[in-house]
Short mmCIF file of C-alpha atoms in Angstrom, two decimals:
data_model
loop_
_atom_site.label_atom_id
_atom_site.label_comp_id
_atom_site.label_asym_id
_atom_site.label_seq_id
_atom_site.Cartn_x
_atom_site.Cartn_y
_atom_site.Cartn_z
CA MET A 1 -7.11 -22.69 9.49
CA LEU A 2 -4.72 -23.31 6.34
CA ARG A 3 -5.91 -20.60 5.08
CA LYS A 4 -6.47 -18.10 7.73
CA ASN A 5 -2.60 -19.57 8.95
CA ALA A 6 -1.42 -18.70 5.00
CA LEU A 7 -2.65 -14.94 5.89
CA ILE A 8 -1.09 -14.63 9.43
CA ARG A 9 2.13 -16.08 7.32
CA GLY A 10 1.89 -13.36 4.77
CA THR A 11 1.35 -10.98 7.32
CA PHE A 12 4.26 -11.63 9.35
CA LEU A 13 6.40 -12.01 6.29
CA LEU A 14 6.33 -8.95 5.10
CA THR A 15 5.44 -6.91 8.17
CA PHE A 16 9.51 -7.94 8.47
CA SER A 17 10.31 -6.96 5.08
CA GLY A 18 8.28 -3.44 5.34
CA PHE A 19 9.96 -3.29 8.89
CA PHE A 20 13.70 -4.26 7.03
CA CYS A 21 12.72 -1.58 4.23
CA ARG A 22 11.73 0.82 6.74
CA PHE A 23 15.01 1.00 9.19
CA LEU A 24 16.77 1.12 6.47
CA GLY A 25 15.11 4.50 4.53
CA PHE A 26 15.04 5.71 7.62
CA PHE A 27 18.67 5.84 8.29
CA TYR A 28 18.97 6.50 3.99
CA ARG A 29 16.76 9.74 4.98
CA ILE A 30 19.38 10.83 7.06
CA TYR A 31 21.80 10.10 4.95
CA LEU A 32 20.18 12.33 3.18
CA SER A 33 19.37 15.23 4.59
CA HIS A 34 22.98 15.09 5.81
CA THR A 35 24.65 14.86 2.50
CA PHE A 36 22.03 17.01 0.36
CA GLY A 37 20.18 18.98 3.56
CA GLU A 38 16.47 19.98 3.52
CA GLU A 39 16.31 22.38 0.62
CA GLY A 40 18.02 18.84 -1.63
CA VAL A 41 15.71 16.48 0.54
CA GLY A 42 12.75 18.89 -0.12
CA LEU A 43 13.30 19.36 -4.34
CA TYR A 44 13.63 15.39 -4.21
CA GLN A 45 10.32 14.96 -3.02
CA LEU A 46 9.39 17.50 -4.71
CA ILE A 47 9.01 15.46 -8.19
CA PHE A 48 7.13 12.83 -6.39
CA PRO A 49 3.52 13.50 -7.16
CA VAL A 50 4.80 13.20 -11.03
CA TYR A 51 5.79 9.98 -9.96
CA THR A 52 3.10 9.11 -8.06
CA PHE A 53 0.59 10.38 -11.01
CA CYS A 54 1.54 8.23 -13.48
CA PHE A 55 1.97 5.11 -11.23
CA ALA A 56 -1.13 5.45 -10.37
CA LEU A 57 -2.44 6.03 -13.99
CA THR A 58 -0.56 3.02 -15.48
CA SER A 59 -0.41 0.60 -12.72
CA SER A 60 -2.09 1.03 -9.53
CA GLY A 61 -5.79 0.52 -10.24
CA LEU A 62 -4.56 -2.77 -12.39
CA GLU A 63 -3.23 -4.42 -9.50
CA THR A 64 -5.96 -4.45 -7.15
CA ALA A 65 -8.14 -5.35 -9.76
CA ILE A 66 -5.49 -7.89 -10.69
CA SER A 67 -5.48 -9.65 -7.17
CA ARG A 68 -9.23 -9.25 -6.97
CA SER A 69 -9.42 -11.41 -10.16
CA VAL A 70 -6.80 -13.70 -9.63
CA ALA A 71 -8.19 -14.05 -5.63
CA GLN A 72 -12.07 -15.28 -7.57
CA LYS A 73 -10.53 -17.50 -9.99
CA TYR A 74 -8.54 -19.82 -7.56
CA ALA A 75 -11.48 -19.51 -4.94
CA GLN A 76 -13.01 -20.92 -8.14
CA GLU A 77 -9.78 -22.54 -9.30
CA LYS A 78 -9.71 -21.29 -12.61
CA LYS A 79 -6.19 -21.26 -12.71
CA LYS A 80 -5.51 -20.68 -16.40
CA GLU A 81 -7.88 -17.94 -16.29
CA ALA A 82 -5.89 -16.89 -13.51
CA ILE A 83 -2.69 -16.37 -15.65
CA ASN A 84 -4.27 -15.00 -18.50
CA SER A 85 -5.48 -11.82 -16.31
CA LEU A 86 -1.58 -11.53 -15.13
CA LYS A 87 -0.77 -11.59 -19.14
CA ALA A 88 -3.68 -9.00 -19.60
CA GLY A 89 -2.99 -6.21 -17.31
CA LEU A 90 0.89 -6.28 -18.41
CA LEU A 91 0.25 -5.88 -21.14
CA ILE A 92 -2.30 -2.89 -20.29
CA SER A 93 0.99 -1.38 -17.89
CA PHE A 94 3.30 -1.19 -20.12
CA SER A 95 2.12 0.46 -22.72
CA LEU A 96 0.77 2.22 -20.55
CA SER A 97 3.56 3.15 -19.05
CA LEU A 98 5.69 3.81 -22.58
CA LEU A 99 3.18 6.51 -23.12
CA CYS A 100 3.88 7.79 -19.19
CA LEU A 101 7.65 7.78 -20.54
CA PHE A 102 7.21 9.87 -24.20
CA VAL A 103 5.45 11.96 -22.19
CA LEU A 104 7.67 13.09 -19.66
CA GLN A 105 10.62 13.22 -21.57
CA GLN A 106 8.61 15.21 -23.96
CA HIS A 107 6.99 17.62 -21.32
CA ALA A 108 9.63 17.46 -18.15
CA PRO A 109 10.31 21.27 -18.79
CA TYR A 110 6.79 22.12 -18.91
CA ILE A 111 6.38 19.98 -15.52
CA ALA A 112 9.01 21.57 -13.73
CA THR A 113 8.84 24.72 -14.41
CA THR A 114 4.82 25.33 -14.87
CA LEU A 115 3.01 22.59 -12.88
CA LEU A 116 6.62 22.58 -9.75
CA HIS A 117 7.41 25.92 -9.96
CA ASP A 118 11.08 25.35 -9.96
CA SER A 119 13.35 25.04 -12.81
CA ARG A 120 15.96 22.90 -10.96
CA CYS A 121 13.23 19.98 -11.25
CA THR A 122 13.24 19.67 -15.14
CA SER A 123 16.44 17.74 -14.96
CA LEU A 124 14.99 15.03 -11.79
CA ILE A 125 11.83 14.24 -14.47
CA ALA A 126 12.98 13.96 -17.34
CA THR A 127 15.23 10.88 -15.49
CA LEU A 128 12.21 9.37 -13.10
CA SER A 129 10.12 8.71 -16.29
CA TYR A 130 11.84 5.77 -16.69
CA ALA A 131 11.28 3.87 -13.46
CA ILE A 132 8.14 3.84 -14.59
CA PRO A 133 7.76 1.08 -17.64
CA PHE A 134 9.63 -1.44 -14.59
CA ALA A 135 7.42 -0.39 -11.84
CA SER A 136 4.26 -0.88 -14.36
CA ILE A 137 5.92 -4.98 -14.98
CA HIS A 138 6.50 -5.25 -10.32
CA SER A 139 3.10 -3.66 -9.68
CA CYS A 140 1.20 -6.47 -11.85
CA ILE A 141 3.31 -9.12 -10.60
CA ILE A 142 2.75 -8.41 -6.91
CA GLY A 143 -0.77 -8.27 -7.34
CA TYR A 144 -0.66 -12.05 -9.00
CA CYS A 145 1.21 -12.76 -6.20
CA TYR A 146 -0.80 -10.66 -3.74
CA GLY A 147 -4.47 -12.63 -5.00
CA ILE A 148 -2.94 -16.39 -4.95
CA LYS A 149 -1.83 -15.25 -1.38
CA ASN A 150 2.00 -15.71 -2.00
CA ALA A 151 3.71 -12.68 0.20
CA LYS A 152 7.50 -14.19 -0.45
CA ILE A 153 7.63 -12.13 -3.78
CA PRO A 154 6.44 -9.71 -2.90
CA ALA A 155 8.48 -9.77 -0.09
CA PHE A 156 12.18 -9.97 -1.35
CA SER A 157 11.51 -7.42 -3.99
CA GLN A 158 10.36 -5.42 -1.13
CA ILE A 159 13.54 -6.05 0.80
CA VAL A 160 15.59 -6.07 -3.34
CA ASP A 161 14.33 -2.38 -3.98
CA PRO A 162 15.95 -0.16 -1.36
CA ILE A 163 18.46 -2.39 -0.59
CA VAL A 164 20.08 -1.77 -3.94
CA ARG A 165 18.73 1.95 -4.36
CA ILE A 166 20.55 2.65 -0.99
CA THR A 167 23.95 1.56 -2.36
CA THR A 168 24.09 2.57 -6.08
CA VAL A 169 23.17 6.10 -4.37
CA CYS A 170 26.50 5.89 -1.99
CA PHE A 171 28.56 4.70 -4.54
CA LEU A 172 27.29 7.55 -6.90
CA CYS A 173 28.03 10.02 -3.97
CA TYR A 174 31.36 8.35 -2.80
CA PHE A 175 32.74 8.21 -6.05
CA PHE A 176 31.85 11.66 -6.66
CA THR A 177 32.63 13.70 -4.15
CA ASN A 178 36.79 12.55 -5.25
CA HIS A 179 35.85 14.47 -7.77
CA SER A 180 33.99 17.52 -7.04
CA SER A 181 32.68 19.04 -3.69
CA TYR A 182 29.32 19.32 -5.03
CA THR A 183 26.94 16.10 -5.20
CA PRO A 184 23.90 16.60 -7.46
CA ILE A 185 20.51 15.28 -6.64
CA ILE A 186 19.95 12.74 -9.15
CA PHE A 187 21.70 10.35 -8.08
CA THR A 188 18.91 9.60 -5.71
CA VAL A 189 16.49 9.10 -8.78
CA LEU A 190 19.16 7.32 -10.73
CA GLY A 191 18.85 5.11 -6.85
CA LEU A 192 15.29 4.66 -7.76
CA ILE A 193 15.17 3.45 -11.62
CA ALA A 194 18.55 1.09 -9.58
CA GLY A 195 15.81 -0.35 -7.00
CA GLU A 196 13.62 -0.65 -9.38
CA MET A 197 15.35 -2.37 -12.45
CA ALA A 198 16.72 -4.61 -9.40
CA SER A 199 13.62 -5.95 -8.10
CA THR A 200 11.20 -5.96 -11.71
CA LEU A 201 13.55 -8.49 -12.45
CA LEU A 202 13.50 -10.30 -9.46
CA SER A 203 9.88 -10.95 -9.47
CA ILE A 204 10.66 -11.74 -12.88
CA LEU A 205 12.50 -14.49 -11.63
CA GLN A 206 10.88 -15.89 -8.77
CA LEU A 207 7.56 -16.10 -11.52
CA LYS A 208 9.45 -19.32 -11.91
CA HIS A 209 8.66 -20.86 -9.17
CA LEU A 210 5.27 -20.45 -9.53
CA SER A 211 5.49 -22.76 -12.81
CA PHE A 212 4.39 -19.94 -14.00
CA PRO A 213 5.23 -20.43 -17.84
CA LEU A 214 6.87 -17.03 -18.75
CA TYR A 215 7.22 -17.90 -23.02
CA ASN A 216 3.97 -19.23 -23.49
CA ARG A 217 2.01 -18.25 -25.76
CA THR A 218 -2.17 -17.54 -25.40
CA SER A 219 -4.19 -16.32 -27.96
CA LEU A 220 -5.50 -12.95 -28.47
CA SER A 221 -9.10 -14.87 -28.10
CA THR A 222 -8.36 -15.75 -24.70
CA MET A 223 -7.42 -12.85 -23.37
CA PHE A 224 -10.11 -11.15 -24.90
CA HIS A 225 -11.97 -12.46 -21.34
CA PRO A 226 -10.01 -10.95 -19.14
CA PHE A 227 -9.19 -8.20 -21.04
CA LYS A 228 -12.50 -7.06 -20.77
CA GLU A 229 -12.26 -7.98 -17.09
CA LEU A 230 -9.48 -6.56 -16.44
CA ILE A 231 -11.05 -2.95 -17.66
CA SER A 232 -13.90 -2.79 -16.27
CA LEU A 233 -12.58 -3.50 -12.46
CA SER A 234 -9.78 -1.24 -12.83
CA ILE A 235 -11.40 1.68 -15.04
CA PRO A 236 -12.63 2.86 -11.58
CA LEU A 237 -9.86 2.26 -9.72
CA THR A 238 -7.71 3.61 -11.75
CA LEU A 239 -9.56 6.97 -12.23
CA ASN A 240 -9.97 7.25 -8.71
CA ARG A 241 -6.39 6.97 -9.00
CA ILE A 242 -6.01 9.27 -10.71
CA ILE A 243 -7.79 11.93 -9.31
CA LEU A 244 -6.61 11.15 -6.07
CA SER A 245 -3.51 11.09 -7.06
CA PHE A 246 -3.85 14.81 -8.81
CA LEU A 247 -5.59 16.27 -5.98
CA THR A 248 -1.99 14.79 -4.02
CA ALA A 249 -0.44 16.15 -6.22
CA LEU A 250 -2.34 20.04 -6.08
CA GLU A 251 -1.30 19.88 -1.92
CA GLY A 252 2.06 18.82 -2.65
CA VAL A 253 3.26 21.00 -4.99
CA SER A 254 0.96 23.43 -3.42
CA ILE A 255 2.86 23.02 -0.26
CA PRO A 256 6.25 25.27 -0.53
CA SER A 257 4.25 28.16 -3.15
CA ARG A 258 1.75 28.19 0.35
CA LEU A 259 4.46 29.21 2.99
CA GLN A 260 5.94 31.20 0.43
CA LEU A 261 2.85 33.12 0.34
CA TYR A 262 3.52 32.96 4.42
CA GLY A 263 5.99 34.65 4.44
CA TYR A 264 9.32 32.49 4.07
CA ASN A 265 11.52 32.14 1.26
CA VAL A 266 12.47 29.88 -1.27
CA LYS A 267 14.77 27.84 0.38
CA GLU A 268 12.95 27.73 3.48
CA SER A 269 9.90 27.20 2.12
CA LEU A 270 11.60 24.07 0.21
CA SER A 271 12.90 22.99 3.34
CA LEU A 272 10.23 22.87 6.25
CA TYR A 273 8.97 21.08 3.03
CA GLY A 274 11.96 18.30 2.98
CA VAL A 275 11.31 18.30 7.33
CA LEU A 276 7.98 17.31 6.80
CA THR A 277 7.97 15.52 3.55
CA GLY A 278 11.64 13.41 3.95
CA MET A 279 11.95 13.40 8.23
CA ALA A 280 8.62 14.12 9.62
CA LEU A 281 6.62 11.88 7.44
CA PRO A 282 8.40 8.39 7.48
CA CYS A 283 8.61 8.47 10.99
CA ILE A 284 5.09 8.39 11.42
CA LEU A 285 4.19 5.84 8.84
CA PHE A 286 7.10 4.01 9.70
CA PRO A 287 5.10 1.08 12.12
CA SER A 288 2.43 0.69 9.12
CA ALA A 289 4.65 -1.54 7.67
CA ILE A 290 2.25 -4.02 9.43
CA THR A 291 -0.89 -2.31 8.38
CA ASN A 292 0.18 -2.68 5.19
CA SER A 293 1.09 -5.45 4.87
CA LEU A 294 -2.36 -7.20 6.78
CA ALA A 295 -4.31 -4.57 4.25
CA VAL A 296 -2.62 -6.20 0.44
CA LEU A 297 -3.25 -9.86 1.82
CA LEU A 298 -6.33 -8.49 3.01
CA MET A 299 -8.50 -7.26 0.54
CA PRO A 300 -7.80 -10.48 -1.77
CA GLU A 301 -9.42 -12.71 1.04
CA ILE A 302 -12.23 -10.43 1.63
CA ALA A 303 -12.58 -11.34 -2.15
CA THR A 304 -12.29 -14.57 -1.48
CA CYS A 305 -14.91 -14.90 1.79
CA GLN A 306 -17.31 -12.80 -0.03
CA ALA A 307 -17.05 -15.06 -3.53
CA ASN A 308 -17.39 -18.13 -1.03
CA GLY A 309 -20.66 -16.48 1.25
CA ASN A 310 -18.81 -17.26 4.64
CA HIS A 311 -20.20 -14.07 5.82
CA LEU A 312 -19.28 -15.95 9.24
CA LYS A 313 -15.41 -15.71 8.79
CA LEU A 314 -15.41 -12.02 7.29
CA HIS A 315 -17.51 -10.81 10.26
CA LYS A 316 -14.39 -11.61 11.77
CA LEU A 317 -11.69 -10.82 9.67
CA VAL A 318 -13.27 -6.67 9.83
CA ALA A 319 -13.07 -7.58 13.77
CA ARG A 320 -9.85 -8.43 14.41
CA SER A 321 -7.93 -6.62 12.03
CA LEU A 322 -9.06 -3.34 12.80
CA SER A 323 -9.28 -3.43 16.45
CA SER A 324 -5.65 -4.47 16.34
CA CYS A 325 -5.13 -2.01 14.01
CA PHE A 326 -6.56 0.50 16.79
CA ILE A 327 -4.57 -0.50 18.83
CA LEU A 328 -1.48 0.00 17.46
CA GLY A 329 -2.17 3.26 16.42
CA LEU A 330 -2.60 4.30 20.13
CA ILE A 331 0.74 2.46 21.53
CA CYS A 332 2.48 4.30 18.11
CA CYS A 333 0.74 8.07 19.07
CA LEU A 334 1.70 7.89 22.27
CA PHE A 335 5.12 6.27 21.32
CA PHE A 336 5.70 10.10 19.42
CA LEU A 337 4.38 12.41 21.95
CA LEU A 338 7.02 11.09 24.28
CA THR A 339 9.88 10.49 21.67
CA GLY A 340 9.83 13.15 19.26
CA SER A 341 11.41 16.15 20.12
CA PHE A 342 14.17 13.26 20.86
CA ILE A 343 13.96 11.74 17.75
CA GLY A 344 14.37 15.30 15.34
CA SER A 345 17.19 16.72 17.16
CA PHE A 346 19.09 13.56 17.75
CA LEU A 347 18.85 11.61 14.75
CA PHE A 348 17.62 14.44 11.84
CA LYS A 349 19.46 17.56 14.06
CA SER A 350 16.44 19.48 13.30
CA GLN A 351 14.52 20.94 15.97
CA THR A 352 11.25 20.92 13.21
CA ALA A 353 11.10 17.40 13.03
CA GLY A 354 10.61 16.84 16.22
CA LYS A 355 7.45 19.53 17.50
CA PHE A 356 6.29 18.19 13.23
CA ILE A 357 6.10 14.10 14.30
CA ILE A 358 4.51 15.41 18.28
CA THR A 359 1.45 16.83 16.09
CA LEU A 360 1.58 14.05 14.02
CA ALA A 361 1.54 11.50 16.38
CA TRP A 362 -2.17 12.22 17.03
CA ILE A 363 -2.92 11.15 13.81
CA CYS A 364 -1.35 7.67 14.62
CA PRO A 365 -4.48 5.77 15.40
CA PHE A 366 -6.81 7.01 12.88
CA LEU A 367 -3.84 6.86 9.86
CA TYR A 368 -3.32 3.03 10.79
CA LEU A 369 -7.11 2.19 11.13
CA ASN A 370 -7.86 3.71 7.25
CA THR A 371 -5.84 2.03 5.45
CA THR A 372 -6.93 -1.46 6.87
CA LEU A 373 -11.09 0.18 6.46
CA LEU A 374 -10.03 0.94 3.02
CA SER A 375 -8.14 -2.22 2.28
CA ILE A 376 -11.90 -3.55 3.26
CA LEU A 377 -13.96 -1.59 1.26
CA ASN A 378 -11.88 -2.53 -1.97
CA GLY A 379 -11.94 -5.99 -1.27
CA LEU A 380 -16.12 -5.97 -0.74
CA GLY A 381 -15.65 -4.06 -4.24
CA LYS A 382 -17.06 -1.07 -3.15
CA VAL A 383 -14.36 1.06 -5.19
CA SER A 384 -16.85 4.06 -5.32
CA HIS A 385 -16.97 4.83 -1.92
CA THR A 386 -13.00 3.96 -1.47
CA PHE A 387 -12.89 6.41 -3.74
CA LEU A 388 -15.61 9.17 -2.90
CA ILE A 389 -13.55 8.90 0.76
CA ASN A 390 -10.60 9.18 0.35
CA SER A 391 -12.08 12.55 -2.00
CA ALA A 392 -12.97 13.88 0.86
CA GLY A 393 -10.10 13.42 2.93
CA LEU A 394 -7.78 15.02 0.24
CA PHE A 395 -10.42 18.13 0.28
CA ILE A 396 -9.98 18.57 3.76
CA ARG A 397 -5.96 18.31 3.41
CA ILE A 398 -5.80 20.54 0.23
CA LEU A 399 -7.91 23.27 2.49
CA GLY A 400 -5.59 22.67 5.41
CA VAL A 401 -3.05 23.54 2.25
CA PHE A 402 -4.74 26.63 0.64
CA ILE A 403 -6.02 28.24 4.98
CA GLY A 404 -4.28 25.97 7.26
CA ILE A 405 -0.96 27.54 5.87
CA SER A 406 -2.59 30.69 5.11
CA ILE A 407 -3.68 31.83 8.43
CA HIS A 408 -0.99 29.56 10.82
CA GLY A 409 1.63 28.62 9.05
CA MET A 410 2.89 24.52 8.76
CA GLU A 411 0.47 24.19 12.57
CA GLY A 412 -2.00 24.66 10.36
CA TYR A 413 -1.72 21.90 6.87
CA LEU A 414 -1.24 19.25 9.89
CA HIS A 415 -4.08 19.74 11.74
CA GLY A 416 -5.69 19.54 8.70
CA LEU A 417 -3.93 16.26 8.47
CA LEU A 418 -5.78 15.42 11.84
CA ILE A 419 -9.26 16.84 10.63
CA SER A 420 -8.86 14.71 7.53
CA GLN A 421 -7.79 11.18 8.43
CA LEU A 422 -10.82 11.63 11.37
CA PHE A 423 -13.13 12.61 8.14
CA VAL A 424 -11.30 9.71 6.10
CA THR A 425 -12.18 7.01 9.68
CA ILE A 426 -15.75 8.07 10.35
CA LEU A 427 -16.95 8.10 7.20
CA ALA A 428 -15.64 4.50 5.99
CA CYS A 429 -16.75 3.12 9.06
CA THR A 430 -20.07 3.78 9.01
CA THR A 431 -19.63 2.58 5.14
CA LEU A 432 -18.10 -0.44 6.23
CA PHE A 433 -21.39 -0.73 9.91
CA LEU A 434 -24.08 0.06 6.78
CA TYR A 435 -23.02 -2.86 4.63
CA LEU A 436 -22.32 -5.35 7.95
CA THR A 437 -25.59 -5.04 9.30
CA PRO A 438 -27.71 -7.52 9.02
CA LYS A 439 -30.54 -7.18 6.81
CA ASN A 440 -27.55 -6.45 4.22
CA THR A 441 -25.69 -10.18 5.16
CA THR A 442 -28.86 -11.78 4.91
CA ARG A 443 -29.15 -9.60 0.92
CA GLN A 444 -25.62 -11.16 -0.24
CA LYS A 445 -25.96 -14.72 1.10
CA LYS A 446 -28.98 -14.77 -1.25
CA SER A 447 -27.91 -13.27 -4.51
CA CYS A 448 -24.27 -15.45 -3.83
CA VAL A 449 -26.35 -18.68 -4.27
#
């Protein structure tokens, strides 16, 4: 009962912070669209595949590995080993982040010109690199907190990040516009760095409340086992995230170029890309604060149930979580179908955004469900399965970019998004059903004994 209440409280806390951040982010997107225009927003969104790729390499897989490892060790009452897992993860992640910083600094012109096809991204990429070390530290600490089922630190740091980011950008824009009529888009990147720095500092300071030994020395011999364990856990996860990030980056940077081949000029293609990624998609993803919060807390809970052999609780968690997410998706689908045009024209001053929101509304039931489905599979250790499922979905989306856009423009890509989410739902449900069948459950019980 205590664990159930902890899961509910943690989900509520993360959901509240997630909604608060998305609420701020929603109006932040409006501010960006009015300050920098659709083309400026598109340019800013264009560098995010690079950031996502670096985050996948340095932090994403390690965060999940730390969360799963710490959850299992706490279930076995091995708290010192759980702490050593975090320290080992920090060492690995921070070292990789410094390597990424160096590579981005040295090769920013090549990445901007050759990969992103826009030389204006050079300074944005070089500046963005400074956020990666902070993001790596923050991610590892968050993974540890999820593992011990403590949602307070992730929630508070999640709130601090956008507040500092938005405040920094607004201050820079206000100060700069008093001296010049031109506002550079690099201010948004400086705001992102400030947000990462603030959330990282807060998460480090908050570890004291968990009686975490920040400054205790740890011998190399005691670090060897958690280091080896995290490497074995994180390598498939990291390779998974790297390949998926690469495919996502290929998808993102190809959209403007394919739109140009369809008939749009450079400015129009970047504007459409900015409307999609900076206005329409954030609206669709706004309610996913609930499913994302549930997913990150559900994974260590699933891992704990599996480690303890508590399959009855595992089945109940899966059934309740999936049904709740699907119902939420249906409600949001109806809401966006009815209000999409109003949101686009009234808030973003863009009829195109309204059309995109209405089309994307149909993915809500599958999008929200997939977040929880894949988190459950990761919690069960089915990392290779989630990789294959995500890869299949991304492959369909990329087909939507290269084939759908060529035939129907942006609408072709949006239809590809819908098909990919539906396909991921079918594959993930099938995989989970096969794992939870009575035959496999009996086999799992015997292996636990």
